């Protein structure tokens, strides 16, 4: 059996600036910073959906490493982010960067180890 390990970050940011949470340019800058800082590799342009006011924005970028998503709630001053990397990766400084990028007053970031196991490929004729 081969074991592989990745990481997933589940991040909630509270007390955010509602204007930035509803601003596509602010969220593009957030994605750009995460992708550049972690040397991630988008496989397609990010997809964005802006909800009617007072709703926020949902964004997703597919990565060679897996995905990055955000859901914003300007009416509540909060944002939820998810980054999954199927290969080992250093943690992004969520608590330090989200106050500057989104105006967050509180950031809760959880890192989960994602372990997955697959069978070894059998060689034909081997026992």
PDB file of C-alpha atoms in Angstrom:
ATOM      1  CA  UNK A   1       0.000   0.000   0.000  1.00  0.00           C
ATOM      2  CA  UNK A   2       1.234   3.483  -0.881  1.00  0.00           C
ATOM      3  CA  UNK A   3       0.251   6.258   1.523  1.00  0.00           C
ATOM      4  CA  UNK A   4      -0.078   9.822   0.292  1.00  0.00           C
ATOM      5  CA  UNK A   5      -0.828  12.863   2.369  1.00  0.00           C
ATOM      6  CA  UNK A   6      -2.265  16.223   1.563  1.00  0.00           C
ATOM      7  CA  UNK A   7      -3.652  19.087   3.604  1.00  0.00           C
ATOM      8  CA  UNK A   8      -6.946  20.898   3.699  1.00  0.00           C
ATOM      9  CA  UNK A   9      -7.509  24.258   5.334  1.00  0.00           C
ATOM     10  CA  UNK A  10     -10.979  25.310   6.447  1.00  0.00           C
ATOM     11  CA  UNK A  11     -10.988  28.997   7.293  1.00  0.00           C
ATOM     12  CA  UNK A  12     -13.645  31.289   8.734  1.00  0.00           C
ATOM     13  CA  UNK A  13     -13.038  35.025   8.880  1.00  0.00           C
ATOM     14  CA  UNK A  14     -15.301  37.283  10.964  1.00  0.00           C
ATOM     15  CA  UNK A  15     -15.653  41.037  11.367  1.00  0.00           C
ATOM     16  CA  UNK A  16     -14.620  41.548   7.736  1.00  0.00           C
ATOM     17  CA  UNK A  17     -15.156  44.730   5.745  1.00  0.00           C
ATOM     18  CA  UNK A  18     -18.519  44.227   3.948  1.00  0.00           C
ATOM     19  CA  UNK A  19     -17.361  46.359   1.007  1.00  0.00           C
ATOM     20  CA  UNK A  20     -14.366  44.111   0.336  1.00  0.00           C
ATOM     21  CA  UNK A  21     -16.501  40.978   0.715  1.00  0.00           C
ATOM     22  CA  UNK A  22     -18.755  42.211  -2.119  1.00  0.00           C
ATOM     23  CA  UNK A  23     -15.897  43.477  -4.310  1.00  0.00           C
ATOM     24  CA  UNK A  24     -14.664  41.068  -7.008  1.00  0.00           C
ATOM     25  CA  UNK A  25     -11.289  42.852  -7.249  1.00  0.00           C
ATOM     26  CA  UNK A  26     -10.636  42.310  -3.525  1.00  0.00           C
ATOM     27  CA  UNK A  27     -11.342  38.599  -3.836  1.00  0.00           C
ATOM     28  CA  UNK A  28      -9.240  38.263  -6.986  1.00  0.00           C
ATOM     29  CA  UNK A  29      -6.364  39.872  -5.049  1.00  0.00           C
ATOM     30  CA  UNK A  30      -6.917  37.389  -2.200  1.00  0.00           C
ATOM     31  CA  UNK A  31      -6.777  34.406  -4.578  1.00  0.00           C
ATOM     32  CA  UNK A  32      -3.745  35.871  -6.363  1.00  0.00           C
ATOM     33  CA  UNK A  33      -1.896  36.241  -3.046  1.00  0.00           C
ATOM     34  CA  UNK A  34      -2.641  32.688  -1.875  1.00  0.00           C
ATOM     35  CA  UNK A  35      -1.746  31.161  -5.247  1.00  0.00           C
ATOM     36  CA  UNK A  36       1.504  33.133  -5.586  1.00  0.00           C
ATOM     37  CA  UNK A  37       2.645  32.693  -1.976  1.00  0.00           C
ATOM     38  CA  UNK A  38       2.108  28.922  -2.049  1.00  0.00           C
ATOM     39  CA  UNK A  39       3.334  28.438  -5.642  1.00  0.00           C
ATOM     40  CA  UNK A  40       0.034  26.816  -6.623  1.00  0.00           C
ATOM     41  CA  UNK A  41      -0.863  26.031 -10.226  1.00  0.00           C
ATOM     42  CA  UNK A  42      -4.321  26.994 -11.544  1.00  0.00           C
ATOM     43  CA  UNK A  43      -5.491  24.732 -14.361  1.00  0.00           C
ATOM     44  CA  UNK A  44      -8.229  27.136 -15.466  1.00  0.00           C
ATOM     45  CA  UNK A  45      -9.300  30.701 -14.692  1.00  0.00           C
ATOM     46  CA  UNK A  46     -11.207  31.198 -11.440  1.00  0.00           C
ATOM     47  CA  UNK A  47     -14.994  31.081 -11.620  1.00  0.00           C
ATOM     48  CA  UNK A  48     -16.992  33.726  -9.748  1.00  0.00           C
ATOM     49  CA  UNK A  49     -20.663  34.227  -8.951  1.00  0.00           C
ATOM     50  CA  UNK A  50     -21.907  37.456  -7.415  1.00  0.00           C
ATOM     51  CA  UNK A  51     -25.235  37.232  -5.606  1.00  0.00           C
ATOM     52  CA  UNK A  52     -27.691  40.151  -5.565  1.00  0.00           C
ATOM     53  CA  UNK A  53     -27.099  42.621  -2.714  1.00  0.00           C
ATOM     54  CA  UNK A  54     -26.792  42.191   0.172  1.00  0.00           C
ATOM     55  CA  UNK A  55     -25.371  38.801  -0.817  1.00  0.00           C
ATOM     56  CA  UNK A  56     -21.725  38.131  -1.442  1.00  0.00           C
ATOM     57  CA  UNK A  57     -19.547  36.280  -3.880  1.00  0.00           C
ATOM     58  CA  UNK A  58     -18.637  32.641  -4.367  1.00  0.00           C
ATOM     59  CA  UNK A  59     -15.372  31.875  -6.110  1.00  0.00           C
ATOM     60  CA  UNK A  60     -13.448  28.769  -7.049  1.00  0.00           C
ATOM     61  CA  UNK A  61     -10.214  28.026  -8.803  1.00  0.00           C
ATOM     62  CA  UNK A  62      -9.236  24.503  -9.779  1.00  0.00           C
ATOM     63  CA  UNK A  63      -5.594  23.831  -9.058  1.00  0.00           C
ATOM     64  CA  UNK A  64      -3.187  21.142 -10.195  1.00  0.00           C
ATOM     65  CA  UNK A  65      -2.948  20.569  -6.423  1.00  0.00           C
ATOM     66  CA  UNK A  66      -6.792  20.459  -6.030  1.00  0.00           C
ATOM     67  CA  UNK A  67      -8.894  23.603  -5.318  1.00  0.00           C
ATOM     68  CA  UNK A  68      -9.351  26.954  -3.581  1.00  0.00           C
ATOM     69  CA  UNK A  69     -12.830  28.312  -2.769  1.00  0.00           C
ATOM     70  CA  UNK A  70     -14.360  31.310  -1.024  1.00  0.00           C
ATOM     71  CA  UNK A  71     -17.910  32.205   0.004  1.00  0.00           C
ATOM     72  CA  UNK A  72     -18.486  35.720   1.323  1.00  0.00           C
ATOM     73  CA  UNK A  73     -21.353  37.072   3.386  1.00  0.00           C
ATOM     74  CA  UNK A  74     -21.134  40.889   3.448  1.00  0.00           C
ATOM     75  CA  UNK A  75     -24.423  41.082   5.337  1.00  0.00           C
ATOM     76  CA  UNK A  76     -22.709  39.186   8.188  1.00  0.00           C
ATOM     77  CA  UNK A  77     -19.139  40.464   7.699  1.00  0.00           C
ATOM     78  CA  UNK A  78     -17.827  36.940   7.220  1.00  0.00           C
ATOM     79  CA  UNK A  79     -16.031  34.779   4.696  1.00  0.00           C
ATOM     80  CA  UNK A  80     -15.445  31.028   4.464  1.00  0.00           C
ATOM     81  CA  UNK A  81     -12.440  29.676   2.574  1.00  0.00           C
ATOM     82  CA  UNK A  82     -11.303  26.185   1.712  1.00  0.00           C
ATOM     83  CA  UNK A  83      -7.931  25.189   0.283  1.00  0.00           C
ATOM     84  CA  UNK A  84      -7.177  21.565  -0.505  1.00  0.00           C
ATOM     85  CA  UNK A  85      -3.701  20.519  -1.596  1.00  0.00           C
ATOM     86  CA  UNK A  86      -3.183  16.856  -2.449  1.00  0.00           C
ATOM     87  CA  UNK A  87       0.563  17.214  -1.983  1.00  0.00           C
ATOM     88  CA  UNK A  88       2.406  18.446   1.121  1.00  0.00           C
ATOM     89  CA  UNK A  89       2.370  22.219   1.342  1.00  0.00           C
ATOM     90  CA  UNK A  90       3.324  24.824   3.927  1.00  0.00           C
ATOM     91  CA  UNK A  91       0.460  26.590   5.647  1.00  0.00           C
ATOM     92  CA  UNK A  92      -0.526  30.036   4.382  1.00  0.00           C
ATOM     93  CA  UNK A  93      -0.562  32.674   7.169  1.00  0.00           C
ATOM     94  CA  UNK A  94      -4.357  33.049   7.261  1.00  0.00           C
ATOM     95  CA  UNK A  95      -4.491  34.858  10.621  1.00  0.00           C
ATOM     96  CA  UNK A  96      -1.849  37.379   9.573  1.00  0.00           C
ATOM     97  CA  UNK A  97      -3.009  38.052   5.993  1.00  0.00           C
ATOM     98  CA  UNK A  98      -6.824  38.089   6.136  1.00  0.00           C
ATOM     99  CA  UNK A  99      -7.011  41.186   8.369  1.00  0.00           C
ATOM    100  CA  UNK A 100      -5.063  43.136   5.717  1.00  0.00           C
ATOM    101  CA  UNK A 101      -6.845  41.631   2.700  1.00  0.00           C
ATOM    102  CA  UNK A 102     -10.435  41.440   4.001  1.00  0.00           C
ATOM    103  CA  UNK A 103     -10.402  43.567   7.162  1.00  0.00           C
ATOM    104  CA  UNK A 104     -11.012  40.448   9.275  1.00  0.00           C
ATOM    105  CA  UNK A 105     -11.064  40.955  13.034  1.00  0.00           C
ATOM    106  CA  UNK A 106     -11.077  37.233  13.859  1.00  0.00           C
ATOM    107  CA  UNK A 107      -9.754  34.324  11.800  1.00  0.00           C
ATOM    108  CA  UNK A 108     -10.262  30.666  12.649  1.00  0.00           C
ATOM    109  CA  UNK A 109      -8.112  28.361  10.504  1.00  0.00           C
ATOM    110  CA  UNK A 110      -8.116  24.586  10.823  1.00  0.00           C
ATOM    111  CA  UNK A 111      -5.698  22.346   8.988  1.00  0.00           C
ATOM    112  CA  UNK A 112      -6.743  18.777   8.325  1.00  0.00           C
ATOM    113  CA  UNK A 113      -4.404  16.032   7.241  1.00  0.00           C
ATOM    114  CA  UNK A 114      -5.824  14.268   4.204  1.00  0.00           C
ATOM    115  CA  UNK A 115      -4.372  10.797   3.942  1.00  0.00           C
ATOM    116  CA  UNK A 116      -5.336   8.497   1.128  1.00  0.00           C
ATOM    117  CA  UNK A 117      -4.095   5.043   0.375  1.00  0.00           C
ATOM    118  CA  UNK A 118      -4.115   3.148  -2.866  1.00  0.00           C
ATOM    119  CA  UNK A 119      -3.152  -0.377  -3.797  1.00  0.00           C
ATOM    120  CA  UNK A 120       0.205  -1.040  -5.340  1.00  0.00           C
ATOM    121  CA  UNK A 121      -0.005  -1.761  -9.019  1.00  0.00           C
ATOM    122  CA  UNK A 122       0.570  -5.461  -9.548  1.00  0.00           C
ATOM    123  CA  UNK A 123       3.087  -6.507 -12.155  1.00  0.00           C
ATOM    124  CA  UNK A 124       1.553  -9.020 -14.572  1.00  0.00           C
ATOM    125  CA  UNK A 125       2.657 -12.528 -13.664  1.00  0.00           C
ATOM    126  CA  UNK A 126       3.909 -11.480 -10.208  1.00  0.00           C
ATOM    127  CA  UNK A 127       2.605 -13.164  -7.067  1.00  0.00           C
TER     128      UNK A 127
END
